[in-house]
Amino acid sequence: MLKSRTKWKLNERIADQEKVIDLSNTLSLSPLFIELCLQRGLDSKEKIERFMQPDETWIHDPYLMYDMESAVSRITEAVEQGEQITIYGDYDAGAIRS
């Protein structure tokens, strides 16, 4: 595993360090990761394991987004016409592609 160059700082320490160590040992995950999970409501072995192994039930129907059918139609038309498509991502999309 690659060693992180980032020094993570937690907003607040979890008071129950015994629970952190127990979950860390049980799941073979770092205490820091366990603290982050606990801060986000993942407070059991089962919840953390479910978070670590997501499945298709986590994915929402994209057609619930406003105007998705129009967007799909326009993209399909652009592909069929050989048009160039530029995709812009927001800050948590990771990159801008064109």
mmCIF file with all atom_site columns, C-alpha atoms in Angstrom:
data_model
loop_
_atom_site.group_PDB
_atom_site.id
_atom_site.type_symbol
_atom_site.label_atom_id
_atom_site.label_alt_id
_atom_site.label_comp_id
_atom_site.label_asym_id
_atom_site.label_entity_id
_atom_site.label_seq_id
_atom_site.pdbx_PDB_ins_code
_atom_site.Cartn_x
_atom_site.Cartn_y
_atom_site.Cartn_z
_atom_site.occupancy
_atom_site.B_iso_or_equiv
_atom_site.pdbx_formal_charge
_atom_site.auth_seq_id
_atom_site.auth_comp_id
_atom_site.auth_asym_id
_atom_site.auth_atom_id
_atom_site.pdbx_PDB_model_num
ATOM 1  C CA . MET A 1 1  ? 0.000   0.000  0.000   1.00 0.00 ? 1  MET A CA 1
ATOM 2  C CA . LEU A 1 2  ? 1.238   3.500  -0.825  1.00 0.00 ? 2  LEU A CA 1
ATOM 3  C CA . LYS A 1 3  ? 2.044   5.751  2.092   1.00 0.00 ? 3  LYS A CA 1
ATOM 4  C CA . SER A 1 4  ? 0.019   8.954  2.086   1.00 0.00 ? 4  SER A CA 1
ATOM 5  C CA . ARG A 1 5  ? 1.903   12.227 1.882   1.00 0.00 ? 5  ARG A CA 1
ATOM 6  C CA . THR A 1 6  ? -1.057  13.999 3.450   1.00 0.00 ? 6  THR A CA 1
ATOM 7  C CA . LYS A 1 7  ? -1.335  14.520 7.194   1.00 0.00 ? 7  LYS A CA 1
ATOM 8  C CA . TRP A 1 8  ? -5.017  14.126 8.019   1.00 0.00 ? 8  TRP A CA 1
ATOM 9  C CA . LYS A 1 9  ? -6.470  16.110 10.891  1.00 0.00 ? 9  LYS A CA 1
ATOM 10 C CA . LEU A 1 10 ? -9.759  15.132 12.493  1.00 0.00 ? 10 LEU A CA 1
ATOM 11 C CA . ASN A 1 11 ? -12.212 17.848 13.519  1.00 0.00 ? 11 ASN A CA 1
ATOM 12 C CA . GLU A 1 12 ? -12.628 16.176 16.873  1.00 0.00 ? 12 GLU A CA 1
ATOM 13 C CA . ARG A 1 13 ? -11.301 13.028 18.440  1.00 0.00 ? 13 ARG A CA 1
ATOM 14 C CA . ILE A 1 14 ? -13.680 10.156 19.113  1.00 0.00 ? 14 ILE A CA 1
ATOM 15 C CA . ALA A 1 15 ? -14.086 9.842  22.864  1.00 0.00 ? 15 ALA A CA 1
ATOM 16 C CA . ASP A 1 16 ? -14.418 6.059  22.800  1.00 0.00 ? 16 ASP A CA 1
ATOM 17 C CA . GLN A 1 17 ? -10.882 5.145  21.694  1.00 0.00 ? 17 GLN A CA 1
ATOM 18 C CA . GLU A 1 18 ? -11.479 1.571  22.858  1.00 0.00 ? 18 GLU A CA 1
ATOM 19 C CA . LYS A 1 19 ? -14.201 1.240  20.186  1.00 0.00 ? 19 LYS A CA 1
ATOM 20 C CA . VAL A 1 20 ? -11.844 2.725  17.588  1.00 0.00 ? 20 VAL A CA 1
ATOM 21 C CA . ILE A 1 21 ? -9.108  0.208  18.409  1.00 0.00 ? 21 ILE A CA 1
ATOM 22 C CA . ASP A 1 22 ? -11.569 -2.698 18.574  1.00 0.00 ? 22 ASP A CA 1
ATOM 23 C CA . LEU A 1 23 ? -13.086 -1.910 15.152  1.00 0.00 ? 23 LEU A CA 1
ATOM 24 C CA . SER A 1 24 ? -9.648  -1.205 13.715  1.00 0.00 ? 24 SER A CA 1
ATOM 25 C CA . ASN A 1 25 ? -8.376  -4.609 14.818  1.00 0.00 ? 25 ASN A CA 1
ATOM 26 C CA . THR A 1 26 ? -11.577 -6.452 13.846  1.00 0.00 ? 26 THR A CA 1
ATOM 27 C CA . LEU A 1 27 ? -11.690 -4.979 10.349  1.00 0.00 ? 27 LEU A CA 1
ATOM 28 C CA . SER A 1 28 ? -7.912  -4.663 9.808   1.00 0.00 ? 28 SER A CA 1
ATOM 29 C CA . LEU A 1 29 ? -8.341  -0.969 8.992   1.00 0.00 ? 29 LEU A CA 1
ATOM 30 C CA . SER A 1 30 ? -6.410  2.013  10.298  1.00 0.00 ? 30 SER A CA 1
ATOM 31 C CA . PRO A 1 31 ? -7.640  3.736  13.460  1.00 0.00 ? 31 PRO A CA 1
ATOM 32 C CA . LEU A 1 32 ? -7.780  7.009  11.527  1.00 0.00 ? 32 LEU A CA 1
ATOM 33 C CA . PHE A 1 33 ? -10.140 5.505  8.954   1.00 0.00 ? 33 PHE A CA 1
ATOM 34 C CA . ILE A 1 34 ? -12.301 4.056  11.737  1.00 0.00 ? 34 ILE A CA 1
ATOM 35 C CA . GLU A 1 35 ? -12.503 7.481  13.424  1.00 0.00 ? 35 GLU A CA 1
ATOM 36 C CA . LEU A 1 36 ? -13.593 9.046  10.137  1.00 0.00 ? 36 LEU A CA 1
ATOM 37 C CA . CYS A 1 37 ? -16.253 6.347  9.759   1.00 0.00 ? 37 CYS A CA 1
ATOM 38 C CA . LEU A 1 38 ? -17.498 6.880  13.310  1.00 0.00 ? 38 LEU A CA 1
ATOM 39 C CA . GLN A 1 39 ? -17.707 10.636 12.754  1.00 0.00 ? 39 GLN A CA 1
ATOM 40 C CA . ARG A 1 40 ? -19.941 9.954  9.761   1.00 0.00 ? 40 ARG A CA 1
ATOM 41 C CA . GLY A 1 41 ? -22.320 7.615  11.577  1.00 0.00 ? 41 GLY A CA 1
ATOM 42 C CA . LEU A 1 42 ? -20.745 4.328  10.507  1.00 0.00 ? 42 LEU A CA 1
ATOM 43 C CA . ASP A 1 43 ? -20.664 3.025  14.049  1.00 0.00 ? 43 ASP A CA 1
ATOM 44 C CA . SER A 1 44 ? -20.642 -0.745 13.636  1.00 0.00 ? 44 SER A CA 1
ATOM 45 C CA . LYS A 1 45 ? -18.646 -3.448 11.882  1.00 0.00 ? 45 LYS A CA 1
ATOM 46 C CA . GLU A 1 46 ? -21.614 -4.132 9.592   1.00 0.00 ? 46 GLU A CA 1
ATOM 47 C CA . LYS A 1 47 ? -22.095 -0.487 8.580   1.00 0.00 ? 47 LYS A CA 1
ATOM 48 C CA . ILE A 1 48 ? -18.389 -0.036 7.810   1.00 0.00 ? 48 ILE A CA 1
ATOM 49 C CA . GLU A 1 49 ? -18.267 -3.285 5.802   1.00 0.00 ? 49 GLU A CA 1
ATOM 50 C CA . ARG A 1 50 ? -21.348 -2.205 3.817   1.00 0.00 ? 50 ARG A CA 1
ATOM 51 C CA . PHE A 1 51 ? -19.689 1.156  3.124   1.00 0.00 ? 51 PHE A CA 1
ATOM 52 C CA . MET A 1 52 ? -16.509 -0.596 1.973   1.00 0.00 ? 52 MET A CA 1
ATOM 53 C CA . GLN A 1 53 ? -18.442 -2.955 -0.361  1.00 0.00 ? 53 GLN A CA 1
ATOM 54 C CA . PRO A 1 54 ? -21.130 -0.844 -2.070  1.00 0.00 ? 54 PRO A CA 1
ATOM 55 C CA . ASP A 1 55 ? -23.577 -2.464 -4.477  1.00 0.00 ? 55 ASP A CA 1
ATOM 56 C CA . GLU A 1 56 ? -25.974 -1.356 -7.197  1.00 0.00 ? 56 GLU A CA 1
ATOM 57 C CA . THR A 1 57 ? -28.697 -0.480 -4.669  1.00 0.00 ? 57 THR A CA 1
ATOM 58 C CA . TRP A 1 58 ? -26.650 2.651  -3.829  1.00 0.00 ? 58 TRP A CA 1
ATOM 59 C CA . ILE A 1 59 ? -27.076 4.004  -7.361  1.00 0.00 ? 59 ILE A CA 1
ATOM 60 C CA . HIS A 1 60 ? -30.069 6.242  -7.964  1.00 0.00 ? 60 HIS A CA 1
ATOM 61 C CA . ASP A 1 61 ? -32.004 6.233  -11.224 1.00 0.00 ? 61 ASP A CA 1
ATOM 62 C CA . PRO A 1 62 ? -30.335 8.982  -13.311 1.00 0.00 ? 62 PRO A CA 1
ATOM 63 C CA . TYR A 1 63 ? -33.645 9.670  -15.034 1.00 0.00 ? 63 TYR A CA 1
ATOM 64 C CA . LEU A 1 64 ? -34.884 11.176 -11.767 1.00 0.00 ? 64 LEU A CA 1
ATOM 65 C CA . MET A 1 65 ? -32.634 14.167 -12.534 1.00 0.00 ? 65 MET A CA 1
ATOM 66 C CA . TYR A 1 66 ? -34.372 17.145 -14.080 1.00 0.00 ? 66 TYR A CA 1
ATOM 67 C CA . ASP A 1 67 ? -34.422 17.069 -17.901 1.00 0.00 ? 67 ASP A CA 1
ATOM 68 C CA . MET A 1 68 ? -32.324 13.906 -18.180 1.00 0.00 ? 68 MET A CA 1
ATOM 69 C CA . GLU A 1 69 ? -34.293 12.652 -21.191 1.00 0.00 ? 69 GLU A CA 1
ATOM 70 C CA . SER A 1 70 ? -33.520 15.897 -23.061 1.00 0.00 ? 70 SER A CA 1
ATOM 71 C CA . ALA A 1 71 ? -29.843 15.608 -22.192 1.00 0.00 ? 71 ALA A CA 1
ATOM 72 C CA . VAL A 1 72 ? -29.666 12.002 -23.389 1.00 0.00 ? 72 VAL A CA 1
ATOM 73 C CA . SER A 1 73 ? -31.435 12.932 -26.634 1.00 0.00 ? 73 SER A CA 1
ATOM 74 C CA . ARG A 1 74 ? -29.032 15.796 -27.284 1.00 0.00 ? 74 ARG A CA 1
ATOM 75 C CA . ILE A 1 75 ? -25.942 13.700 -26.568 1.00 0.00 ? 75 ILE A CA 1
ATOM 76 C CA . THR A 1 76 ? -27.250 10.895 -28.789 1.00 0.00 ? 76 THR A CA 1
ATOM 77 C CA . GLU A 1 77 ? -27.861 13.395 -31.595 1.00 0.00 ? 77 GLU A CA 1
ATOM 78 C CA . ALA A 1 78 ? -24.351 14.843 -31.212 1.00 0.00 ? 78 ALA A CA 1
ATOM 79 C CA . VAL A 1 79 ? -22.788 11.367 -31.380 1.00 0.00 ? 79 VAL A CA 1
ATOM 80 C CA . GLU A 1 80 ? -24.823 10.441 -34.448 1.00 0.00 ? 80 GLU A CA 1
ATOM 81 C CA . GLN A 1 81 ? -23.853 13.721 -36.183 1.00 0.00 ? 81 GLN A CA 1
ATOM 82 C CA . GLY A 1 82 ? -20.153 13.298 -35.307 1.00 0.00 ? 82 GLY A CA 1
ATOM 83 C CA . GLU A 1 83 ? -20.149 16.499 -33.259 1.00 0.00 ? 83 GLU A CA 1
ATOM 84 C CA . GLN A 1 84 ? -17.502 17.165 -30.636 1.00 0.00 ? 84 GLN A CA 1
ATOM 85 C CA . ILE A 1 85 ? -18.738 17.020 -27.060 1.00 0.00 ? 85 ILE A CA 1
ATOM 86 C CA . THR A 1 86 ? -17.190 18.874 -24.136 1.00 0.00 ? 86 THR A CA 1
ATOM 87 C CA . ILE A 1 87 ? -17.929 17.684 -20.633 1.00 0.00 ? 87 ILE A CA 1
ATOM 88 C CA . TYR A 1 88 ? -17.392 20.033 -17.696 1.00 0.00 ? 88 TYR A CA 1
ATOM 89 C CA . GLY A 1 89 ? -17.179 18.702 -14.160 1.00 0.00 ? 89 GLY A CA 1
ATOM 90 C CA . ASP A 1 90 ? -17.680 20.530 -10.909 1.00 0.00 ? 90 ASP A CA 1
ATOM 91 C CA . TYR A 1 91 ? -15.146 20.706 -8.097  1.00 0.00 ? 91 TYR A CA 1
ATOM 92 C CA . ASP A 1 92 ? -15.722 17.169 -6.859  1.00 0.00 ? 92 ASP A CA 1
ATOM 93 C CA . ALA A 1 93 ? -15.837 15.567 -10.303 1.00 0.00 ? 93 ALA A CA 1
ATOM 94 C CA . GLY A 1 94 ? -12.043 15.395 -10.276 1.00 0.00 ? 94 GLY A CA 1
ATOM 95 C CA . ALA A 1 95 ? -11.240 16.865 -13.672 1.00 0.00 ? 95 ALA A CA 1
ATOM 96 C CA . ILE A 1 96 ? -12.527 18.628 -16.738 1.00 0.00 ? 96 ILE A CA 1
ATOM 97 C CA . ARG A 1 97 ? -12.490 16.569 -19.897 1.00 0.00 ? 97 ARG A CA 1
ATOM 98 C CA . SER A 1 98 ? -12.985 17.665 -23.478 1.00 0.00 ? 98 SER A CA 1
#
